[in-house]
Short mmCIF file of C-alpha atoms in Angstrom, two decimals:
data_model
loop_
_atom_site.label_atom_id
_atom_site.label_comp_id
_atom_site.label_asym_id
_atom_site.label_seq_id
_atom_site.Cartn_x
_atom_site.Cartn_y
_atom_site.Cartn_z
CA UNK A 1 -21.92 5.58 -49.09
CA UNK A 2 -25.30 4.07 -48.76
CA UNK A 3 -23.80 0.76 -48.76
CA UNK A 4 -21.42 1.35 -45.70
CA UNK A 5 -24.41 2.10 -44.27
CA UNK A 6 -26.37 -0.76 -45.16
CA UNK A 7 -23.53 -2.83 -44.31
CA UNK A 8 -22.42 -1.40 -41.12
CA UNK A 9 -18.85 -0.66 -41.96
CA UNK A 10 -17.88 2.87 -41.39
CA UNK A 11 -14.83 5.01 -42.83
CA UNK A 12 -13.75 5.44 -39.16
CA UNK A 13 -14.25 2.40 -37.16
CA UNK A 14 -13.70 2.64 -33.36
CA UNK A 15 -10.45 2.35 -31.47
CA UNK A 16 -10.11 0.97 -28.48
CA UNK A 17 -7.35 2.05 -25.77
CA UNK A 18 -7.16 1.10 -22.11
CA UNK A 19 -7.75 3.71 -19.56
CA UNK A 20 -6.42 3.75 -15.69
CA UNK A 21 -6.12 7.15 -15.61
CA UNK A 22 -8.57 10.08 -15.43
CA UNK A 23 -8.54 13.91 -15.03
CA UNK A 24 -11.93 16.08 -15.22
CA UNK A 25 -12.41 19.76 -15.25
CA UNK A 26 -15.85 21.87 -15.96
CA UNK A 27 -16.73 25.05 -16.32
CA UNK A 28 -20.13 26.78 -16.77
CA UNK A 29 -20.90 24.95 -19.91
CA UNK A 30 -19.06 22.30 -20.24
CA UNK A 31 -17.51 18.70 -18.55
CA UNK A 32 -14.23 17.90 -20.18
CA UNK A 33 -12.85 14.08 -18.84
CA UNK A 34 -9.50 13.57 -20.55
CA UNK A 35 -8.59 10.05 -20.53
CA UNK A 36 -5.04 7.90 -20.13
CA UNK A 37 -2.27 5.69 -19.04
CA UNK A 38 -0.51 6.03 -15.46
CA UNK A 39 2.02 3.69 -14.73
CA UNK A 40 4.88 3.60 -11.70
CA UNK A 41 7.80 3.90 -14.30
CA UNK A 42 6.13 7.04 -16.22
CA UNK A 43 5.93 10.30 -13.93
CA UNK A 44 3.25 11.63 -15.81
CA UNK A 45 0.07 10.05 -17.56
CA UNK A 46 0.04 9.56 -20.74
CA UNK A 47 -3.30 11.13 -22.14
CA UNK A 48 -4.61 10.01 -25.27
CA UNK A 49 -8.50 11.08 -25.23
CA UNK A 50 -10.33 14.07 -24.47
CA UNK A 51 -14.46 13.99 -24.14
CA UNK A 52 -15.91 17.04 -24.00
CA UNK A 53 -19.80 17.31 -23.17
CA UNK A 54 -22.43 19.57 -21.68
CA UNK A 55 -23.30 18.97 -17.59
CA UNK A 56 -26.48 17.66 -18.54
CA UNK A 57 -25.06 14.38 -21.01
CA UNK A 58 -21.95 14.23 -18.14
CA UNK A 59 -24.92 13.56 -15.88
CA UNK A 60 -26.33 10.74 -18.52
CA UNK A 61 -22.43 9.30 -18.65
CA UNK A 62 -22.80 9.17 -15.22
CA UNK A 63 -25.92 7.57 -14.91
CA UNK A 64 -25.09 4.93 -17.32
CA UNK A 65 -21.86 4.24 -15.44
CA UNK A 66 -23.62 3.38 -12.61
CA UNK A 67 -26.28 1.07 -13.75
CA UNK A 68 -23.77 -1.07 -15.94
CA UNK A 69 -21.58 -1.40 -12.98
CA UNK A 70 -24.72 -2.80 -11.01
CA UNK A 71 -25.09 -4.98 -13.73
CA UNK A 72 -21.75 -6.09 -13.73
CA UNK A 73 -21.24 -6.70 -10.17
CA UNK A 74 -24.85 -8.77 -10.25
CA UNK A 75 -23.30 -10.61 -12.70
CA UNK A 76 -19.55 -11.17 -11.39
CA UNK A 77 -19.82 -9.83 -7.64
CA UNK A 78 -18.83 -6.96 -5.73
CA UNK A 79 -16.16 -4.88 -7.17
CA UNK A 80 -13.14 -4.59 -4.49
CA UNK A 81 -12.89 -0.21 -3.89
#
């Protein structure tokens, strides 16, 4: 195992999927975002991914969101809303 490690190979390497389509709940403790695919065709989204994190890291995501897209747009230009 210490030569995964080393190597930087894991056992479970990330997968990525495209997301359009998001749907976010919270309660006292907790900020769930579940994450999918919305189309014309489909009636419903298709979700695939469900984060689940405390308020406090939600506020991080959000945060970090915010200042990549700055980034982004100083690199490529305003982003059309």
């Amino acid at each position: 195992m210490d030569d995964e490690r080393k190597s930087g190979q894991t056992r479970n390497p990330l997968e990525g999927r495209y997301v359009n389509y998001f749907k976010i709940g919270y309660n006292a403790f907790e900020l769930i975002i579940d994450c999918g695919q919305c189309y014309a065709d489909n009636e419903e989204p298709q979700l695939h991914t469900r984060i689940v994190t405390s308020p406090a890291y939600g506020k991080a995501l959000l945060k970090t969101l915010r200042d990549s897209l700055e980034e982004y747009e100083k690199t490529y230009g305003r982003i059309g809303e």
